[in-house]
Coordinates of C-alpha atoms and ligand atoms in Angstrom, one line a residue:
M1 CA 0.0 0.0 0.0
Y2 CA 2.8 2.4 0.9
R3 CA 4.5 1.6 -2.4
F4 CA 1.4 2.6 -4.3
F5 CA 0.9 5.8 -2.2
Y6 CA 4.6 6.6 -2.7
W7 CA 4.4 6.2 -6.4
L8 CA 1.1 8.1 -6.7
V9 CA 1.7 11.0 -4.3
L10 CA 5.0 11.2 -2.5
S11 CA 7.4 10.6 -5.4
R12 CA 5.8 13.7 -7.1
L13 CA 6.4 16.1 -4.2
P14 CA 9.7 17.7 -3.4
A15 CA 11.8 15.4 -1.2
E16 CA 12.4 17.7 1.7
G17 CA 8.8 18.9 1.9
T18 CA 7.6 15.3 1.9
H19 CA 9.9 14.5 4.7
R20 CA 8.8 17.6 6.7
I21 CA 5.1 16.8 6.2
G22 CA 5.4 13.0 6.8
F23 CA 7.4 13.5 10.0
A24 CA 5.0 16.2 11.3
L25 CA 2.1 13.8 10.7
L26 CA 3.8 11.0 12.5
R27 CA 4.5 13.3 15.5
A28 CA 1.0 14.6 15.5
F29 CA -0.4 11.1 15.5
A30 CA 2.0 9.9 18.1
A31 CA 0.9 12.8 20.4
I32 CA -2.6 11.4 20.6
P33 CA -3.0 9.6 23.9
G34 CA -2.5 5.9 23.5
A35 CA -1.3 6.2 19.9
R36 CA 2.4 5.5 20.7
W37 CA 1.4 2.5 22.6
L38 CA -0.7 1.3 19.7
L39 CA 2.0 1.9 17.2
D40 CA 4.5 0.1 19.4
R41 CA 2.1 -2.9 19.7
I42 CA 1.8 -3.1 15.9
T43 CA 5.4 -2.4 14.9
R44 CA 7.7 -3.9 17.6
V45 CA 9.0 -7.4 16.8
R46 CA 9.2 -8.8 20.3
D47 CA 11.8 -11.5 19.8
P48 CA 14.7 -12.1 22.1
V49 CA 16.8 -13.2 19.2
L50 CA 17.0 -9.6 18.1
A51 CA 18.3 -8.2 21.4
V52 CA 21.8 -6.8 21.4
R53 CA 23.9 -5.8 24.4
A54 CA 26.5 -3.3 23.3
L55 CA 28.0 -0.1 24.7
G56 CA 26.7 -1.1 28.1
I57 CA 23.2 -0.7 26.7
D58 CA 20.4 -3.2 26.0
F59 CA 19.2 -2.6 22.5
P60 CA 15.8 -4.3 22.0
A61 CA 16.6 -4.8 18.3
P62 CA 19.6 -4.1 16.0
L63 CA 18.2 -1.7 13.4
G64 CA 18.3 2.0 14.3
L65 CA 17.3 5.1 12.5
A66 CA 20.4 6.9 11.2
A67 CA 21.3 10.5 11.8
G68 CA 19.8 13.2 9.7
F69 CA 16.1 12.2 9.8
D70 CA 15.4 13.9 13.1
K71 CA 18.1 16.6 13.2
D72 CA 16.4 18.6 16.1
A73 CA 15.3 15.7 18.3
R74 CA 11.7 16.5 17.7
G75 CA 10.2 13.1 17.4
V76 CA 12.4 10.5 19.1
D77 CA 9.6 8.7 20.8
A78 CA 7.4 8.7 17.7
L79 CA 10.2 7.2 15.7
L80 CA 11.0 4.6 18.4
A81 CA 7.3 3.6 18.3
L82 CA 7.8 2.7 14.6
G83 CA 9.9 -0.3 15.8
F84 CA 13.4 1.0 15.5
G85 CA 15.7 -0.5 18.1
F86 CA 17.3 2.9 18.6
V87 CA 17.2 6.4 17.2
E88 CA 20.2 8.7 16.5
V89 CA 19.3 12.4 16.4
G90 CA 21.3 15.2 14.8
T91 CA 23.6 16.2 13.4
V92 CA 23.3 18.9 16.0
T93 CA 25.8 21.8 15.9
A94 CA 26.7 24.1 18.7
Q95 CA 25.1 27.1 17.0
P96 CA 21.8 27.1 15.2
Q97 CA 22.2 27.3 11.4
P98 CA 19.8 27.3 8.4
G99 CA 21.8 24.9 6.1
N100 CA 22.2 25.3 2.4
P101 CA 19.8 27.0 0.0
K102 CA 16.8 24.9 -1.2
P103 CA 16.3 22.7 -3.1
R104 CA 18.9 20.5 -1.4
M105 CA 17.4 17.0 -1.2
F106 CA 16.6 14.9 -4.2
R107 CA 15.3 11.4 -4.9
L108 CA 16.9 9.0 -7.4
T109 CA 13.9 6.6 -7.5
R110 CA 15.4 4.3 -10.1
D111 CA 18.4 3.8 -7.8
R112 CA 16.5 3.8 -4.5
A113 CA 18.8 6.5 -3.6
L114 CA 18.9 10.1 -2.3
I115 CA 21.2 13.0 -2.9
N116 CA 21.3 15.7 -0.2
R117 CA 23.3 18.8 0.6
L118 CA 21.2 19.9 3.5
G119 CA 24.3 21.2 5.3
F120 CA 23.4 20.5 9.0
N121 CA 20.3 22.6 9.1
N122 CA 19.3 22.6 12.8
R123 CA 18.3 24.8 15.7
G124 CA 21.5 24.2 17.6
A125 CA 22.6 22.3 20.7
D126 CA 20.7 24.5 23.2
A127 CA 17.3 24.0 21.5
A128 CA 17.9 20.2 21.2
A129 CA 18.9 20.0 24.8
Q130 CA 15.8 21.8 26.0
R131 CA 13.6 19.5 24.0
L132 CA 15.4 16.4 25.2
A133 CA 15.2 17.6 28.8
R134 CA 11.4 17.4 28.6
R135 CA 11.5 13.8 27.3
R136 CA 10.9 10.9 29.7
R137 CA 13.8 8.6 29.0
R138 CA 12.8 5.4 27.4
G139 CA 14.3 3.8 24.3
V140 CA 17.9 4.1 23.2
L141 CA 19.0 7.6 22.0
G142 CA 22.2 8.5 20.2
I143 CA 23.2 12.1 19.6
N144 CA 25.3 13.0 16.6
L145 CA 27.5 16.1 16.9
G146 CA 28.9 18.2 14.0
K147 CA 30.8 21.4 13.4
T148 CA 29.0 24.8 13.0
K149 CA 29.6 26.0 9.5
V150 CA 30.7 29.5 10.4
V151 CA 33.3 28.2 12.9
A152 CA 36.8 28.1 11.5
E153 CA 38.6 24.8 11.4
A154 CA 41.0 26.0 14.0
D155 CA 38.1 26.4 16.4
A156 CA 36.4 23.1 15.6
I157 CA 37.4 21.4 18.8
A158 CA 35.9 24.1 21.0
D159 CA 32.7 23.9 18.9
Y160 CA 32.3 20.2 19.2
V161 CA 33.1 20.4 23.0
A162 CA 30.4 23.1 23.4
S163 CA 27.6 20.9 21.9
C164 CA 28.9 17.8 23.7
E165 CA 28.8 19.5 27.1
R166 CA 25.2 20.6 26.4
L167 CA 23.9 17.3 25.0
A168 CA 25.9 14.5 26.7
P169 CA 23.5 14.3 29.7
Y170 CA 20.7 13.2 27.4
A171 CA 22.6 10.7 25.2
D172 CA 22.9 7.0 25.6
Y173 CA 25.8 7.3 23.1
L174 CA 27.5 10.2 21.4
V175 CA 28.8 10.4 17.8
V176 CA 31.5 12.7 16.5
N177 CA 30.5 13.3 12.9
V178 CA 33.4 14.2 10.7
S179 CA 32.1 12.7 7.5
S180 CA 29.3 14.7 6.1
P181 CA 30.2 16.1 2.7
N182 CA 28.1 19.2 3.0
T183 CA 30.1 21.3 5.5
P184 CA 33.3 22.6 3.9
G185 CA 36.4 21.2 5.5
L186 CA 34.6 18.8 7.8
R187 CA 35.9 15.6 6.3
D188 CA 39.5 16.8 6.7
L189 CA 39.0 16.2 10.4
Q190 CA 39.1 12.5 9.6
A191 CA 42.9 12.8 9.2
V192 CA 44.3 11.1 12.2
D193 CA 46.4 14.0 13.4
K194 CA 43.3 16.2 13.6
L195 CA 40.9 13.4 14.8
R196 CA 43.1 12.5 17.8
P197 CA 42.8 15.8 19.7
L198 CA 39.2 16.2 18.6
L199 CA 38.1 12.8 20.0
A200 CA 40.2 13.3 23.2
A201 CA 38.6 16.7 23.8
V202 CA 35.1 15.4 23.2
R203 CA 35.7 12.4 25.5
A204 CA 36.9 14.8 28.2
A205 CA 33.9 17.1 27.7
A206 CA 31.5 14.2 28.0
D207 CA 33.1 13.1 31.2
R208 CA 32.9 16.6 32.6
A209 CA 29.3 17.0 31.6
V210 CA 28.3 13.5 33.0
P211 CA 30.7 12.6 35.7
L212 CA 28.8 9.6 37.0
R213 CA 28.3 7.7 33.7
K214 CA 30.8 7.1 30.9
V215 CA 28.7 8.1 27.9
P216 CA 29.9 5.9 25.0
L217 CA 31.7 7.8 22.2
L218 CA 31.7 6.8 18.6
V219 CA 33.1 8.4 15.4
K220 CA 31.2 8.4 12.1
I221 CA 33.3 8.0 8.9
A222 CA 32.9 8.5 5.2
P223 CA 32.8 5.8 2.6
D224 CA 35.1 7.9 0.4
L225 CA 38.1 7.4 2.7
A226 CA 40.9 5.4 1.0
D227 CA 41.4 2.0 2.5
A228 CA 44.6 3.1 4.2
D229 CA 42.7 5.9 5.9
V230 CA 40.0 3.6 7.1
D231 CA 42.8 1.5 8.7
A232 CA 44.3 4.6 10.2
V233 CA 41.0 5.6 11.8
A234 CA 40.5 2.1 13.1
A235 CA 44.0 2.1 14.7
L236 CA 43.3 5.4 16.3
A237 CA 39.9 4.2 17.6
V238 CA 41.7 1.3 19.3
E239 CA 44.5 3.5 20.6
L240 CA 42.1 6.0 22.2
G241 CA 39.8 3.3 23.6
L242 CA 36.9 4.7 21.6
D243 CA 33.6 2.8 22.0
G244 CA 32.8 2.3 18.4
I245 CA 32.8 3.4 14.8
I246 CA 29.8 4.2 12.6
A247 CA 30.4 3.4 8.9
T248 CA 29.4 5.0 6.7
N249 CA 28.0 8.5 5.9
T250 CA 26.9 9.4 2.4
T251 CA 29.3 9.4 -0.5
I252 CA 30.4 12.1 -2.9
A253 CA 30.8 9.3 -5.6
R254 CA 28.2 9.1 -8.4
E255 CA 28.6 5.5 -9.4
P256 CA 27.1 3.0 -10.0
L257 CA 23.8 4.7 -10.9
A258 CA 20.9 3.7 -13.2
T259 CA 19.7 7.3 -13.3
P260 CA 21.3 8.9 -16.5
A261 CA 24.5 10.9 -15.7
P262 CA 23.2 14.2 -17.1
E263 CA 20.1 14.0 -14.8
V264 CA 22.4 13.3 -11.9
A265 CA 24.8 16.1 -12.8
K266 CA 21.9 18.6 -12.9
L267 CA 21.2 17.9 -9.2
G268 CA 24.6 19.2 -8.3
A269 CA 26.7 18.5 -5.2
G270 CA 25.7 16.5 -2.2
G271 CA 26.0 13.1 -0.5
L272 CA 24.5 10.1 -2.2
S273 CA 22.8 7.5 0.0
G274 CA 20.8 4.3 -0.4
R275 CA 21.3 1.3 -2.7
P276 CA 24.4 2.6 -4.6
L277 CA 26.2 2.9 -1.3
K278 CA 25.6 -0.7 -0.3
A279 CA 28.8 -2.4 -1.6
R280 CA 31.2 0.3 -0.4
S281 CA 29.6 0.4 3.0
L282 CA 29.8 -3.3 3.4
A283 CA 33.5 -3.3 2.3
V284 CA 34.3 -0.6 4.8
L285 CA 32.6 -2.6 7.6
R286 CA 34.6 -5.7 6.7
R287 CA 37.8 -3.7 6.7
L288 CA 37.1 -2.1 10.0
R289 CA 36.1 -5.4 11.7
A290 CA 39.4 -7.0 10.4
A291 CA 41.3 -4.0 11.8
V292 CA 39.7 -3.5 15.2
G293 CA 39.2 -7.2 16.3
D294 CA 36.1 -8.4 18.1
A295 CA 36.0 -5.9 20.9
M296 CA 34.8 -2.7 19.3
V297 CA 31.2 -1.8 18.4
L298 CA 30.7 -1.2 14.7
I299 CA 27.5 0.3 13.5
S300 CA 27.0 -0.4 9.8
V301 CA 24.9 2.1 7.7
G302 CA 24.6 2.6 4.0
G303 CA 22.3 1.0 1.5
I304 CA 20.4 -1.4 3.9
E305 CA 17.1 -2.1 2.2
T306 CA 16.1 -5.6 3.2
A307 CA 16.3 -8.0 6.1
D308 CA 18.9 -9.9 4.2
D309 CA 21.0 -6.7 3.9
A310 CA 20.8 -6.2 7.6
Y311 CA 21.7 -9.9 8.2
D312 CA 24.7 -9.6 5.9
R313 CA 26.0 -6.7 7.9
L314 CA 25.7 -8.6 11.1
A315 CA 27.3 -11.6 9.6
A316 CA 30.2 -9.3 8.3
G317 CA 30.8 -8.1 11.8
A318 CA 28.4 -5.3 12.5
T319 CA 27.2 -5.0 16.1
L320 CA 24.2 -2.9 15.1
V321 CA 22.9 -1.4 11.8
Q322 CA 21.2 1.8 10.8
A323 CA 19.4 3.2 7.8
Y324 CA 17.8 6.3 6.5
T325 CA 17.1 6.0 2.8
G326 CA 15.6 2.5 3.0
F327 CA 13.1 3.9 5.5
I328 CA 12.2 6.7 3.1
Y329 CA 11.5 4.2 0.3
G330 CA 10.1 1.5 2.5
G331 CA 7.6 3.5 4.6
P332 CA 6.4 3.4 8.2
M333 CA 6.2 -0.4 8.4
W334 CA 9.7 -0.8 7.1
P335 CA 11.5 -1.2 10.4
H336 CA 8.9 -3.9 11.4
R337 CA 9.5 -5.8 8.1
I338 CA 13.3 -5.7 8.5
H339 CA 13.2 -6.9 12.1
R340 CA 10.6 -9.6 11.3
G341 CA 12.8 -10.9 8.5
L342 CA 15.9 -10.6 10.5
A343 CA 14.5 -12.5 13.4
Q344 CA 13.6 -15.4 11.1
R345 CA 17.1 -15.5 9.6
L346 CA 18.8 -15.3 13.0
K347 CA 16.7 -18.1 14.3
A348 CA 17.4 -20.3 11.2
E349 CA 21.1 -19.5 11.8
R350 CA 20.9 -20.7 15.4
L351 CA 19.2 -23.9 14.3
S352 CA 22.0 -24.6 11.8
A353 CA 25.7 -23.7 12.3
P354 CA 26.0 -20.0 13.3
V355 CA 27.5 -17.9 10.6
R356 CA 29.3 -15.9 13.1
S357 CA 29.0 -15.7 16.8
S358 CA 29.4 -12.1 17.7
A359 CA 30.6 -11.3 21.2
T360 CA 28.0 -8.6 21.4
R361 CA 24.8 -10.5 20.5
A362 CA 22.8 -10.9 23.6
Ligands
FMN1 C1 18.7 13.6 3.8 C2 19.8 13.0 4.6 C3 20.3 13.8 5.6 C4 21.4 13.3 6.4 N1 21.9 14.0 7.4 C5 22.9 13.5 8.2 C6 23.4 14.2 9.3 O1 22.9 15.2 9.7 N2 24.4 13.6 10.0 C7 24.9 12.4 9.7 O2 25.8 11.9 10.4 N3 24.4 11.7 8.7 C8 23.4 12.2 7.9 N4 23.0 11.5 6.9 C9 23.6 10.2 6.5 C10 22.9 9.0 7.1 O3 22.9 9.0 8.5 C11 23.5 7.7 6.6 O4 24.8 7.6 7.1 C12 23.6 7.6 5.1 O5 22.4 8.2 4.5 C13 23.7 6.2 4.6 O6 22.7 5.4 5.0 P1 21.4 5.0 4.0 O7 21.9 4.5 2.8 O8 20.6 4.0 4.8 O9 20.7 6.3 3.9 C14 21.9 12.0 6.1 C15 21.4 11.2 5.0 C16 20.3 11.7 4.3 C17 19.7 10.9 3.2

């Protein structure tokens, strides 16, 4: 039904407007007394085979909503009620900022992909913190931090530290995002000599802000890193005792695409997500798992569309998985379908020889 509605209505509307309206409708519905409970009853796949213990947290299920969908932490509980095992909000920046001029988000329907150059449009750390302070804490929440565009690279650390101090108290885990292609210079922070002091400063800031709990800290990386740079980030993560790595963000590559190249070129710059990202995202995951060993949490994101995709990531060493574009094309019941299919595969695996026994599966 959603596919038909998507084809008939949604695919003809501007992508960002559709997102805004769809998300507003979900929040409005979830605000009706009893509606969140009802949604949760319908969508949650209550199967212990899905449970994951990682980062000191009990995740009810391994598929989470990736950063970028709920940049301002407006609808965490509504999104959790759709059956996601966890939700990552942000990217939040220390200062509010409008993002890039519109249009800045495009569908490549033939490729089940999106291109976006939103540019961290968000109301800033203070507004997100105020909203999260009003929330009763239930369900796993990650908070993704980025650099304010107008802040010079030389001041980037102080900028991340400011948003971390403001938001760490509300986070089950924190993510340092140095991989979005739409903030000039941001991805340069992935270079190990810049990343080391940044991660150390954010770690210290989180500990200052929340002295009684060690909030897990992860870094999110780009799929466009050369293999040697992926290895370097992995080594740094191990050296610093980082809690995990999220791989990957969107790509600046434009291949392989079914959409004709001139059409794609017309859309301009931005990060490509969805199906075309699948192979590279999986390759980066494999590389990271080989580099960091069994101990570190890896969250795999990029091109997950089906339960089999999610299963393949877990089998390749992911502790958890996330998606954004698959949810856009799949609709509100999509997290439910993925978890249902995944539960079946994981049970079948347990009946036969396990593909891989992850130290972190509950
Ligand atoms: C419209 C859009 C906005 C995004 N915004 C963010 C963001 O603010 N921060 C971030 O870390 N990733 C952001 N992402 C990247 C996603 O979190 C994810 O890493 C990427 O899209 C690959 O996953 P997917 O193929 O399932 O979409 C965004 C993605 C899309 C499509």
